[in-house]
PDB file of C-alpha atoms and ligand atoms in Angstrom:
ATOM      1  CA  MET A   6      39.015-302.496 111.918  1.00  0.00           C
ATOM      2  CA  ASN A   7      35.383-301.448 111.636  1.00  0.00           C
ATOM      3  CA  THR A   8      33.211-302.070 114.330  1.00  0.00           C
ATOM      4  CA  SER A   9      29.808-301.327 112.932  1.00  0.00           C
ATOM      5  CA  ALA A  10      27.083-303.960 112.407  1.00  0.00           C
ATOM      6  CA  GLY A  11      25.562-303.041 109.252  1.00  0.00           C
ATOM      7  CA  GLN A  12      21.493-303.424 109.527  1.00  0.00           C
ATOM      8  CA  PRO A  13      19.549-303.782 106.439  1.00  0.00           C
ATOM      9  CA  ALA A  14      16.980-301.088 106.219  1.00  0.00           C
ATOM     10  CA  GLN A  15      13.976-303.516 105.523  1.00  0.00           C
ATOM     11  CA  ALA A  16      14.892-305.409 108.649  1.00  0.00           C
ATOM     12  CA  LEU A  17      12.051-307.342 110.405  1.00  0.00           C
ATOM     13  CA  VAL A  18      11.674-307.138 114.008  1.00  0.00           C
ATOM     14  CA  HIS A  19      10.585-309.882 116.512  1.00  0.00           C
ATOM     15  CA  VAL A  20       8.680-308.361 119.206  1.00  0.00           C
ATOM     16  CA  ASN A  21       6.405-310.416 121.635  1.00  0.00           C
ATOM     17  CA  GLY A  22       6.006-313.723 118.833  1.00  0.00           C
ATOM     18  CA  GLN A  23       5.101-310.756 116.069  1.00  0.00           C
ATOM     19  CA  LEU A  24       7.577-309.908 113.238  1.00  0.00           C
ATOM     20  CA  LEU A  25       7.345-306.138 112.421  1.00  0.00           C
ATOM     21  CA  PRO A  26       9.125-303.682 110.567  1.00  0.00           C
ATOM     22  CA  ARG A  27      11.468-302.117 112.661  1.00  0.00           C
ATOM     23  CA  ALA A  28       9.886-298.844 112.251  1.00  0.00           C
ATOM     24  CA  GLU A  29       6.777-300.527 113.902  1.00  0.00           C
ATOM     25  CA  ALA A  30       9.001-302.614 116.332  1.00  0.00           C
ATOM     26  CA  THR A  31       8.207-300.834 119.539  1.00  0.00           C
ATOM     27  CA  ILE A  32       7.655-301.670 123.386  1.00  0.00           C
ATOM     28  CA  SER A  33       6.275-299.888 126.581  1.00  0.00           C
ATOM     29  CA  VAL A  34       8.048-297.053 127.998  1.00  0.00           C
ATOM     30  CA  PHE A  35       7.029-298.589 131.213  1.00  0.00           C
ATOM     31  CA  ASP A  36       8.991-301.932 130.463  1.00  0.00           C
ATOM     32  CA  ARG A  37      11.277-302.490 133.083  1.00  0.00           C
ATOM     33  CA  GLY A  38      14.057-303.430 130.142  1.00  0.00           C
ATOM     34  CA  PHE A  39      13.950-299.772 129.667  1.00  0.00           C
ATOM     35  CA  LEU A  40      13.878-298.435 133.012  1.00  0.00           C
ATOM     36  CA  PHE A  41      15.868-300.279 135.036  1.00  0.00           C
ATOM     37  CA  ALA A  42      17.967-302.657 133.059  1.00  0.00           C
ATOM     38  CA  ASP A  43      15.828-305.687 134.160  1.00  0.00           C
ATOM     39  CA  SER A  44      16.296-307.888 131.441  1.00  0.00           C
ATOM     40  CA  VAL A  45      18.914-310.121 130.193  1.00  0.00           C
ATOM     41  CA  TYR A  46      20.520-311.074 126.713  1.00  0.00           C
ATOM     42  CA  GLU A  47      21.963-313.339 124.162  1.00  0.00           C
ATOM     43  CA  VAL A  48      23.806-312.781 120.785  1.00  0.00           C
ATOM     44  CA  ILE A  49      24.220-316.028 118.726  1.00  0.00           C
ATOM     45  CA  PRO A  50      25.911-316.406 115.455  1.00  0.00           C
ATOM     46  CA  VAL A  51      23.898-318.066 112.570  1.00  0.00           C
ATOM     47  CA  TYR A  52      26.338-319.250 109.419  1.00  0.00           C
ATOM     48  CA  GLN A  53      24.610-319.945 106.549  1.00  0.00           C
ATOM     49  CA  GLY A  54      21.430-320.220 108.063  1.00  0.00           C
ATOM     50  CA  ALA A  55      22.361-322.532 110.940  1.00  0.00           C
ATOM     51  CA  ALA A  56      23.431-321.233 114.319  1.00  0.00           C
ATOM     52  CA  PHE A  57      26.507-322.143 116.432  1.00  0.00           C
ATOM     53  CA  ARG A  58      26.123-323.631 119.693  1.00  0.00           C
ATOM     54  CA  LEU A  59      22.460-322.786 120.009  1.00  0.00           C
ATOM     55  CA  ARG A  60      22.302-325.199 122.850  1.00  0.00           C
ATOM     56  CA  GLN A  61      24.915-323.616 124.754  1.00  0.00           C
ATOM     57  CA  HIS A  62      23.438-319.884 124.423  1.00  0.00           C
ATOM     58  CA  LEU A  63      19.862-321.073 125.479  1.00  0.00           C
ATOM     59  CA  ALA A  64      21.557-322.775 128.365  1.00  0.00           C
ATOM     60  CA  ARG A  65      22.923-319.562 129.388  1.00  0.00           C
ATOM     61  CA  LEU A  66      19.906-317.648 128.623  1.00  0.00           C
ATOM     62  CA  ASP A  67      17.902-319.906 131.089  1.00  0.00           C
ATOM     63  CA  ARG A  68      20.273-319.632 133.347  1.00  0.00           C
ATOM     64  CA  SER A  69      20.405-315.614 133.475  1.00  0.00           C
ATOM     65  CA  LEU A  70      17.054-315.579 133.166  1.00  0.00           C
ATOM     66  CA  GLY A  71      16.484-317.736 136.497  1.00  0.00           C
ATOM     67  CA  GLU A  72      19.132-316.143 138.548  1.00  0.00           C
ATOM     68  CA  LEU A  73      16.541-312.775 137.965  1.00  0.00           C
ATOM     69  CA  ALA A  74      14.027-314.726 138.684  1.00  0.00           C
ATOM     70  CA  ILE A  75      12.264-314.508 135.346  1.00  0.00           C
ATOM     71  CA  PRO A  76      10.125-317.209 134.076  1.00  0.00           C
ATOM     72  CA  ASN A  77      12.047-318.419 130.882  1.00  0.00           C
ATOM     73  CA  PRO A  78       9.100-317.624 128.229  1.00  0.00           C
ATOM     74  CA  HIS A  79       9.931-320.437 125.631  1.00  0.00           C
ATOM     75  CA  SER A  80      10.881-323.803 125.718  1.00  0.00           C
ATOM     76  CA  ASN A  81      14.276-324.602 123.868  1.00  0.00           C
ATOM     77  CA  ASP A  82      12.847-325.787 120.595  1.00  0.00           C
ATOM     78  CA  GLU A  83      10.469-322.836 120.657  1.00  0.00           C
ATOM     79  CA  TRP A  84      13.410-320.242 120.798  1.00  0.00           C
ATOM     80  CA  SER A  85      15.070-322.180 117.779  1.00  0.00           C
ATOM     81  CA  GLU A  86      12.084-321.868 115.790  1.00  0.00           C
ATOM     82  CA  LEU A  87      12.063-318.385 116.801  1.00  0.00           C
ATOM     83  CA  ILE A  88      15.533-317.612 115.917  1.00  0.00           C
ATOM     84  CA  ARG A  89      15.566-319.510 112.476  1.00  0.00           C
ATOM     85  CA  GLU A  90      12.371-317.621 111.603  1.00  0.00           C
ATOM     86  CA  LEU A  91      14.105-314.656 112.409  1.00  0.00           C
ATOM     87  CA  ALA A  92      17.028-315.199 110.762  1.00  0.00           C
ATOM     88  CA  GLU A  93      15.193-316.491 107.440  1.00  0.00           C
ATOM     89  CA  ALA A  94      13.241-313.423 107.347  1.00  0.00           C
ATOM     90  CA  ASN A  95      16.488-311.435 107.370  1.00  0.00           C
ATOM     91  CA  GLY A  96      17.885-313.070 104.246  1.00  0.00           C
ATOM     92  CA  GLY A  97      19.249-315.976 106.457  1.00  0.00           C
ATOM     93  CA  GLY A  98      23.166-316.263 105.467  1.00  0.00           C
ATOM     94  CA  ASP A  99      26.105-315.030 107.675  1.00  0.00           C
ATOM     95  CA  LEU A 100      24.450-313.106 110.714  1.00  0.00           C
ATOM     96  CA  SER A 101      23.757-312.598 114.277  1.00  0.00           C
ATOM     97  CA  ILE A 102      20.650-312.988 116.438  1.00  0.00           C
ATOM     98  CA  TYR A 103      20.396-310.098 119.567  1.00  0.00           C
ATOM     99  CA  LEU A 104      17.947-311.820 121.850  1.00  0.00           C
ATOM    100  CA  GLN A 105      16.352-309.650 124.862  1.00  0.00           C
ATOM    101  CA  VAL A 106      14.090-310.641 127.547  1.00  0.00           C
ATOM    102  CA  THR A 107      12.967-308.078 129.986  1.00  0.00           C
ATOM    103  CA  ARG A 108      10.870-308.643 133.668  1.00  0.00           C
ATOM    104  CA  GLY A 109       7.755-306.982 130.952  1.00  0.00           C
ATOM    105  CA  ALA A 110       5.757-303.724 131.804  1.00  0.00           C
ATOM    106  CA  PRO A 111       3.915-302.961 134.609  1.00  0.00           C
ATOM    107  CA  GLU A 112       1.534-300.256 134.859  1.00  0.00           C
ATOM    108  CA  TRP A 113       4.285-297.438 136.582  1.00  0.00           C
ATOM    109  CA  ARG A 114       7.573-297.306 137.485  1.00  0.00           C
ATOM    110  CA  GLU A 115       8.637-299.077 140.826  1.00  0.00           C
ATOM    111  CA  HIS A 116      11.790-300.749 141.855  1.00  0.00           C
ATOM    112  CA  TRP A 117       9.997-303.962 142.812  1.00  0.00           C
ATOM    113  CA  ARG A 118       6.779-304.624 143.255  1.00  0.00           C
ATOM    114  CA  ASP A 119       5.369-308.114 143.659  1.00  0.00           C
ATOM    115  CA  ALA A 120       3.223-308.557 141.049  1.00  0.00           C
ATOM    116  CA  PRO A 121       3.725-310.814 138.120  1.00  0.00           C
ATOM    117  CA  THR A 122       3.994-309.246 134.687  1.00  0.00           C
ATOM    118  CA  GLN A 123       4.263-310.566 130.973  1.00  0.00           C
ATOM    119  CA  CYS A 124       7.678-310.759 130.232  1.00  0.00           C
ATOM    120  CA  THR A 125       8.786-308.398 127.164  1.00  0.00           C
ATOM    121  CA  VAL A 126      10.961-310.936 124.344  1.00  0.00           C
ATOM    122  CA  VAL A 127      12.336-308.676 121.468  1.00  0.00           C
ATOM    123  CA  ALA A 128      14.833-310.064 119.116  1.00  0.00           C
ATOM    124  CA  PHE A 129      16.249-308.678 115.858  1.00  0.00           C
ATOM    125  CA  THR A 130      19.268-309.613 113.220  1.00  0.00           C
ATOM    126  CA  GLY A 131      22.536-308.235 113.330  1.00  0.00           C
ATOM    127  CA  GLY A 132      26.226-308.363 111.373  1.00  0.00           C
ATOM    128  CA  LEU A 133      29.065-310.631 112.059  1.00  0.00           C
ATOM    129  CA  HIS A 134      32.101-309.374 111.763  1.00  0.00           C
ATOM    130  CA  PRO A 135      34.232-311.233 109.160  1.00  0.00           C
ATOM    131  CA  GLN A 136      38.106-310.799 109.938  1.00  0.00           C
ATOM    132  CA  PRO A 137      39.496-308.011 107.363  1.00  0.00           C
ATOM    133  CA  ALA A 138      42.823-308.902 105.907  1.00  0.00           C
ATOM    134  CA  SER A 139      44.319-306.148 107.817  1.00  0.00           C
ATOM    135  CA  LEU A 140      44.264-307.971 111.041  1.00  0.00           C
ATOM    136  CA  ALA A 141      46.928-310.424 110.572  1.00  0.00           C
ATOM    137  CA  GLU A 142      49.065-307.924 110.115  1.00  0.00           C
ATOM    138  CA  HIS A 143      47.935-305.270 112.517  1.00  0.00           C
ATOM    139  CA  GLY A 144      45.552-306.921 114.963  1.00  0.00           C
ATOM    140  CA  VAL A 145      43.646-304.823 117.203  1.00  0.00           C
ATOM    141  CA  ARG A 146      44.603-301.994 119.694  1.00  0.00           C
ATOM    142  CA  THR A 147      43.096-302.292 123.477  1.00  0.00           C
ATOM    143  CA  ILE A 148      43.475-300.311 126.480  1.00  0.00           C
ATOM    144  CA  LEU A 149      43.564-301.513 130.132  1.00  0.00           C
ATOM    145  CA  ARG A 150      41.073-300.359 133.087  1.00  0.00           C
ATOM    146  CA  ASN A 151      40.011-301.006 136.244  1.00  0.00           C
ATOM    147  CA  ASP A 152      36.954-303.265 136.554  1.00  0.00           C
ATOM    148  CA  PRO A 153      34.256-301.291 137.804  1.00  0.00           C
ATOM    149  CA  ARG A 154      31.472-303.719 137.826  1.00  0.00           C
ATOM    150  CA  TRP A 155      29.031-305.836 139.909  1.00  0.00           C
ATOM    151  CA  ARG A 156      30.095-309.012 140.819  1.00  0.00           C
ATOM    152  CA  ARG A 157      27.468-311.024 139.221  1.00  0.00           C
ATOM    153  CA  CYS A 158      29.328-310.724 135.281  1.00  0.00           C
ATOM    154  CA  ASP A 159      28.299-314.358 135.187  1.00  0.00           C
ATOM    155  CA  ILE A 160      24.874-313.267 134.156  1.00  0.00           C
ATOM    156  CA  LYS A 161      24.130-311.990 130.532  1.00  0.00           C
ATOM    157  CA  ALA A 162      22.380-308.726 131.725  1.00  0.00           C
ATOM    158  CA  THR A 163      21.623-305.715 129.774  1.00  0.00           C
ATOM    159  CA  ALA A 164      22.974-303.613 132.293  1.00  0.00           C
ATOM    160  CA  LEU A 165      26.342-302.503 130.222  1.00  0.00           C
ATOM    161  CA  LEU A 166      27.106-299.016 131.136  1.00  0.00           C
ATOM    162  CA  PRO A 167      30.458-299.473 132.169  1.00  0.00           C
ATOM    163  CA  ASN A 168      31.333-301.650 129.272  1.00  0.00           C
ATOM    164  CA  VAL A 169      29.466-298.879 127.452  1.00  0.00           C
ATOM    165  CA  LEU A 170      31.610-296.446 128.841  1.00  0.00           C
ATOM    166  CA  ALA A 171      34.826-298.495 129.029  1.00  0.00           C
ATOM    167  CA  ARG A 172      34.333-298.491 124.923  1.00  0.00           C
ATOM    168  CA  ARG A 173      33.917-294.895 124.739  1.00  0.00           C
ATOM    169  CA  GLU A 174      37.402-294.597 126.444  1.00  0.00           C
ATOM    170  CA  ALA A 175      38.567-297.326 123.967  1.00  0.00           C
ATOM    171  CA  ALA A 176      37.667-295.992 121.179  1.00  0.00           C
ATOM    172  CA  ALA A 177      38.676-292.101 122.095  1.00  0.00           C
ATOM    173  CA  ALA A 178      41.927-294.011 122.449  1.00  0.00           C
ATOM    174  CA  ASP A 179      41.995-295.324 118.855  1.00  0.00           C
ATOM    175  CA  ALA A 180      41.559-298.717 120.382  1.00  0.00           C
ATOM    176  CA  PHE A 181      38.675-301.495 119.586  1.00  0.00           C
ATOM    177  CA  GLU A 182      38.726-302.716 123.276  1.00  0.00           C
ATOM    178  CA  ALA A 183      39.134-302.197 126.789  1.00  0.00           C
ATOM    179  CA  ILE A 184      40.826-305.378 128.869  1.00  0.00           C
ATOM    180  CA  PHE A 185      39.185-305.057 132.310  1.00  0.00           C
ATOM    181  CA  VAL A 186      41.228-305.977 135.617  1.00  0.00           C
ATOM    182  CA  ARG A 187      40.049-306.773 139.174  1.00  0.00           C
ATOM    183  CA  ASP A 188      42.815-306.467 142.111  1.00  0.00           C
ATOM    184  CA  GLY A 189      45.233-307.157 139.499  1.00  0.00           C
ATOM    185  CA  TYR A 190      43.974-309.953 137.881  1.00  0.00           C
ATOM    186  CA  VAL A 191      42.249-309.758 134.342  1.00  0.00           C
ATOM    187  CA  THR A 192      38.694-310.411 134.335  1.00  0.00           C
ATOM    188  CA  GLU A 193      37.498-310.094 130.322  1.00  0.00           C
ATOM    189  CA  GLY A 194      36.894-307.714 127.903  1.00  0.00           C
ATOM    190  CA  ALA A 195      34.469-305.096 127.660  1.00  0.00           C
ATOM    191  CA  ALA A 196      32.220-307.513 125.388  1.00  0.00           C
ATOM    192  CA  ALA A 197      35.144-310.414 124.665  1.00  0.00           C
ATOM    193  CA  ASN A 198      36.813-312.869 126.724  1.00  0.00           C
ATOM    194  CA  VAL A 199      40.557-312.923 127.072  1.00  0.00           C
ATOM    195  CA  PHE A 200      43.114-315.374 126.317  1.00  0.00           C
ATOM    196  CA  ILE A 201      46.879-315.074 126.461  1.00  0.00           C
ATOM    197  CA  VAL A 202      49.743-317.523 125.296  1.00  0.00           C
ATOM    198  CA  SER A 203      53.436-317.153 126.744  1.00  0.00           C
ATOM    199  CA  ASP A 204      55.638-319.718 126.000  1.00  0.00           C
ATOM    200  CA  GLY A 205      53.493-321.332 123.704  1.00  0.00           C
ATOM    201  CA  LEU A 206      51.306-321.883 126.567  1.00  0.00           C
ATOM    202  CA  VAL A 207      47.450-320.901 126.125  1.00  0.00           C
ATOM    203  CA  SER A 208      45.629-319.830 129.063  1.00  0.00           C
ATOM    204  CA  THR A 209      42.559-317.746 130.209  1.00  0.00           C
ATOM    205  CA  PRO A 210      40.571-317.068 133.661  1.00  0.00           C
ATOM    206  CA  PRO A 211      38.561-319.307 135.167  1.00  0.00           C
ATOM    207  CA  LEU A 212      34.808-318.540 135.058  1.00  0.00           C
ATOM    208  CA  ASP A 213      33.325-317.352 138.562  1.00  0.00           C
ATOM    209  CA  ASN A 214      30.938-314.672 139.287  1.00  0.00           C
ATOM    210  CA  THR A 215      33.437-311.603 137.899  1.00  0.00           C
ATOM    211  CA  LEU A 216      33.136-312.737 134.196  1.00  0.00           C
ATOM    212  CA  LEU A 217      31.014-314.011 131.428  1.00  0.00           C
ATOM    213  CA  PRO A 218      31.038-317.873 130.599  1.00  0.00           C
ATOM    214  CA  GLY A 219      31.585-317.126 126.970  1.00  0.00           C
ATOM    215  CA  VAL A 220      30.484-319.689 124.502  1.00  0.00           C
ATOM    216  CA  THR A 221      33.103-318.677 121.974  1.00  0.00           C
ATOM    217  CA  ARG A 222      35.592-319.146 124.943  1.00  0.00           C
ATOM    218  CA  ASP A 223      34.306-322.696 125.815  1.00  0.00           C
ATOM    219  CA  ALA A 224      34.195-323.405 121.646  1.00  0.00           C
ATOM    220  CA  VAL A 225      37.977-321.662 121.694  1.00  0.00           C
ATOM    221  CA  LEU A 226      39.059-324.331 124.903  1.00  0.00           C
ATOM    222  CA  ASP A 227      37.399-327.618 123.400  1.00  0.00           C
ATOM    223  CA  PHE A 228      39.295-326.474 119.919  1.00  0.00           C
ATOM    224  CA  LEU A 229      42.505-326.161 121.283  1.00  0.00           C
ATOM    225  CA  ARG A 230      42.099-329.370 123.017  1.00  0.00           C
ATOM    226  CA  GLN A 231      40.984-331.496 120.067  1.00  0.00           C
ATOM    227  CA  THR A 232      44.200-329.751 118.291  1.00  0.00           C
ATOM    228  CA  GLY A 233      46.157-331.313 120.768  1.00  0.00           C
ATOM    229  CA  ARG A 234      47.174-327.711 121.843  1.00  0.00           C
ATOM    230  CA  GLU A 235      47.546-327.252 125.931  1.00  0.00           C
ATOM    231  CA  CYS A 236      45.266-324.611 127.006  1.00  0.00           C
ATOM    232  CA  ILE A 237      44.809-323.801 131.197  1.00  0.00           C
ATOM    233  CA  GLN A 238      42.466-321.990 132.817  1.00  0.00           C
ATOM    234  CA  ARG A 239      44.449-319.906 135.686  1.00  0.00           C
ATOM    235  CA  PRO A 240      44.359-316.511 137.243  1.00  0.00           C
ATOM    236  CA  VAL A 241      46.224-313.604 134.906  1.00  0.00           C
ATOM    237  CA  SER A 242      47.625-311.326 136.589  1.00  0.00           C
ATOM    238  CA  ARG A 243      47.882-307.256 135.029  1.00  0.00           C
ATOM    239  CA  GLU A 244      51.640-308.427 134.616  1.00  0.00           C
ATOM    240  CA  THR A 245      51.358-311.887 133.180  1.00  0.00           C
ATOM    241  CA  LEU A 246      49.221-310.150 130.746  1.00  0.00           C
ATOM    242  CA  LEU A 247      51.533-307.300 129.905  1.00  0.00           C
ATOM    243  CA  GLU A 248      54.421-309.735 129.290  1.00  0.00           C
ATOM    244  CA  ALA A 249      52.145-312.610 127.353  1.00  0.00           C
ATOM    245  CA  ASP A 250      53.524-313.233 123.967  1.00  0.00           C
ATOM    246  CA  GLU A 251      49.922-313.187 122.487  1.00  0.00           C
ATOM    247  CA  VAL A 252      46.726-311.862 123.973  1.00  0.00           C
ATOM    248  CA  TRP A 253      43.270-312.549 122.303  1.00  0.00           C
ATOM    249  CA  LEU A 254      39.890-311.574 122.556  1.00  0.00           C
ATOM    250  CA  THR A 255      37.160-313.682 121.726  1.00  0.00           C
ATOM    251  CA  SER A 256      33.465-313.796 121.201  1.00  0.00           C
ATOM    252  CA  SER A 257      30.345-314.751 119.149  1.00  0.00           C
ATOM    253  CA  THR A 258      30.675-312.031 116.488  1.00  0.00           C
ATOM    254  CA  ARG A 259      34.447-312.156 115.901  1.00  0.00           C
ATOM    255  CA  GLU A 260      35.617-315.435 116.852  1.00  0.00           C
ATOM    256  CA  ILE A 261      39.320-314.995 117.865  1.00  0.00           C
ATOM    257  CA  LEU A 262      40.920-311.557 117.391  1.00  0.00           C
ATOM    258  CA  PRO A 263      44.733-310.958 118.210  1.00  0.00           C
ATOM    259  CA  VAL A 264      45.860-308.112 120.517  1.00  0.00           C
ATOM    260  CA  THR A 265      48.479-306.155 119.248  1.00  0.00           C
ATOM    261  CA  TRP A 266      48.796-303.318 121.831  1.00  0.00           C
ATOM    262  CA  ILE A 267      47.430-302.930 125.284  1.00  0.00           C
ATOM    263  CA  ASP A 268      47.703-299.210 126.259  1.00  0.00           C
ATOM    264  CA  ASP A 269      51.037-298.283 124.702  1.00  0.00           C
ATOM    265  CA  HIS A 270      52.772-301.538 125.692  1.00  0.00           C
ATOM    266  CA  PRO A 271      53.269-303.581 122.323  1.00  0.00           C
ATOM    267  CA  VAL A 272      51.915-307.543 122.916  1.00  0.00           C
ATOM    268  CA  GLY A 273      55.111-309.545 121.705  1.00  0.00           C
ATOM    269  CA  ALA A 274      56.586-307.607 118.903  1.00  0.00           C
ATOM    270  CA  GLY A 275      53.445-305.761 118.332  1.00  0.00           C
ATOM    271  CA  ARG A 276      51.791-307.930 115.648  1.00  0.00           C
ATOM    272  CA  PRO A 277      49.421-310.986 115.980  1.00  0.00           C
ATOM    273  CA  GLY A 278      51.422-314.251 116.698  1.00  0.00           C
ATOM    274  CA  PRO A 279      52.158-317.438 115.303  1.00  0.00           C
ATOM    275  CA  VAL A 280      49.440-319.646 117.625  1.00  0.00           C
ATOM    276  CA  TRP A 281      46.867-317.135 116.887  1.00  0.00           C
ATOM    277  CA  ALA A 282      47.799-317.342 113.038  1.00  0.00           C
ATOM    278  CA  ASP A 283      47.727-321.227 113.066  1.00  0.00           C
ATOM    279  CA  ALA A 284      44.607-321.531 115.819  1.00  0.00           C
ATOM    280  CA  GLN A 285      41.799-318.750 114.123  1.00  0.00           C
ATOM    281  CA  PRO A 286      41.593-320.535 110.421  1.00  0.00           C
ATOM    282  CA  GLY A 287      41.103-323.701 112.020  1.00  0.00           C
ATOM    283  CA  PHE A 288      38.347-322.850 114.294  1.00  0.00           C
ATOM    284  CA  SER A 289      36.933-320.703 111.682  1.00  0.00           C
ATOM    285  CA  ASN A 290      36.162-323.642 110.070  1.00  0.00           C
ATOM    286  CA  TRP A 291      35.639-325.777 112.319  1.00  0.00           C
ATOM    287  CA  VAL A 292      32.811-323.589 113.940  1.00  0.00           C
ATOM    288  CA  ARG A 293      30.999-323.474 110.391  1.00  0.00           C
ATOM    289  CA  GLU A 294      30.895-327.444 110.479  1.00  0.00           C
ATOM    290  CA  GLN A 295      29.124-327.624 113.974  1.00  0.00           C
ATOM    291  CA  THR A 296      25.900-325.727 113.606  1.00  0.00           C
ATOM    292  CA  GLY A 297      22.297-326.567 113.608  1.00  0.00           C
ATOM    293  CA  TRP A 298      18.869-326.103 114.779  1.00  0.00           C
ATOM    294  CA  LEU A 299      16.613-327.748 117.689  1.00  0.00           C
ATOM    295  CA  PRO A 300      15.312-330.057 117.905  1.00  0.00           C
ATOM    296  CA  LEU A 301      18.261-331.789 115.763  1.00  0.00           C
ATOM    297  CA  THR A 302      16.899-334.803 113.930  1.00  0.00           C
ATOM    298  CA  ASP A 303      20.315-335.637 112.819  1.00  0.00           C
ATOM    299  CA  PRO A 304      22.887-336.181 115.889  1.00  0.00           C
ATOM    300  CA  ALA A 305      25.689-335.705 113.574  1.00  0.00           C
ATOM    301  CA  GLN A 306      24.548-332.197 113.159  1.00  0.00           C
ATOM    302  CA  MET A 307      24.146-331.657 116.843  1.00  0.00           C
ATOM    303  CA  ASP A 308      26.196-328.602 118.376  1.00  0.00           C
ATOM    304  CA  ARG A 309      27.998-330.211 121.421  1.00  0.00           C
ATOM    305  CA  PRO A 310      25.908-330.936 124.642  1.00  0.00           C
TER     306      PRO A 310
HETATM  307  N1  LIG B 425      29.125-309.774 123.954  1.00  0.00           N
HETATM  308  N2  LIG B 425      32.222-310.699 128.066  1.00  0.00           N
HETATM  309  C1  LIG B 425      31.303-309.863 127.501  1.00  0.00           C
HETATM  310  C2  LIG B 425      31.116-309.007 128.868  1.00  0.00           C
HETATM  311  C3  LIG B 425      30.293-310.005 126.630  1.00  0.00           C
HETATM  312  O1  LIG B 425      29.547-309.287 126.364  1.00  0.00           O
HETATM  313  C4  LIG B 425      30.762-311.108 125.821  1.00  0.00           C
HETATM  314  C5  LIG B 425      29.966-311.220 124.184  1.00  0.00           C
HETATM  315  C6  LIG B 425      31.558-312.398 126.091  1.00  0.00           C
HETATM  316  C7  LIG B 425      32.039-313.044 124.989  1.00  0.00           C
HETATM  317  O2  LIG B 425      30.925-314.634 124.940  1.00  0.00           O
HETATM  318  P1  LIG B 425      30.297-315.447 123.567  1.00  0.00           P
HETATM  319  O3  LIG B 425      31.563-315.980 123.240  1.00  0.00           O
HETATM  320  O4  LIG B 425      29.664-315.988 124.412  1.00  0.00           O
HETATM  321  O5  LIG B 425      29.670-314.067 122.832  1.00  0.00           O
HETATM  322  C8  LIG B 425      32.634-311.971 127.138  1.00  0.00           C
HETATM  323  C9  LIG B 425      28.425-309.665 123.099  1.00  0.00           C
HETATM  324  C10 LIG B 425      28.688-310.353 121.741  1.00  0.00           C
HETATM  325  C11 LIG B 425      27.621-308.504 122.690  1.00  0.00           C
HETATM  326  O6  LIG B 425      27.289-308.054 123.743  1.00  0.00           O
HETATM  327  O7  LIG B 425      27.282-308.082 121.743  1.00  0.00           O
END
């Protein structure tokens, strides 16, 4: 499947309060986000001009910043306005917002110095990835790898080198995603959470410091609950993963993807399964019904607390 996010040439980029053409959107070479990956980020889907679960994305951003002791530079309403303006300036419609906050750019490079810096805020738009018709036929291929990452994967930090290298390995194997296993148990994908279906029962690894609390993961749990399907959060061993009838990947830009191969093991019959085929279209509609901006005047439009 096509994995590139199309970016219009005339895209406008937010840099520290200004909307700039992409060629002029620059930050200092001394920025700690660049030098140390001392920064956090969010990717927020926007459907027809309104964001999905903005409140949850902003809560996760605030938590990530707090864990790095970077003061949050904006209130939720300010973030909402910034994101809304950026989406509009880039043509609205269906898109994703990438936003990053770094600890800023001090005068020289030093691992730590107790001097406050003005944080850097960068945001730009990217694509969402509509599911191609071929997905229902073929699903996506994955590889399984030991998870080499640090033990604070609950923070949405931009230090993603292990994820990047795992994706590189996946691409070399003609696969889309790498699924990580730590101490024999599934954590998540390089850029997605993992669900499995065994004997009709959906499960996903419980949240802890080894995986990101995905906003889509949470939304899928809510959606399944609302549609009366049981889903449990429990540790998923490598063996349980390989024996599952279905395996799914969830993320903000891709909704629910069916996995059909893990290395050279077919998942179930090597085709997307019936629980995914049933859940994904309903989930897709449900997501589009629950979008909005903060502050919200109409509580009916409010994304869930
Ligand atoms: N990544 N786990 C990891 C490591 C991720 O990078 C992502 C998303 C997820 C899913 O989280 P959410 O449902 O909140 O998108 C899980 C984004 C899309 C990215 O890095 O581009």
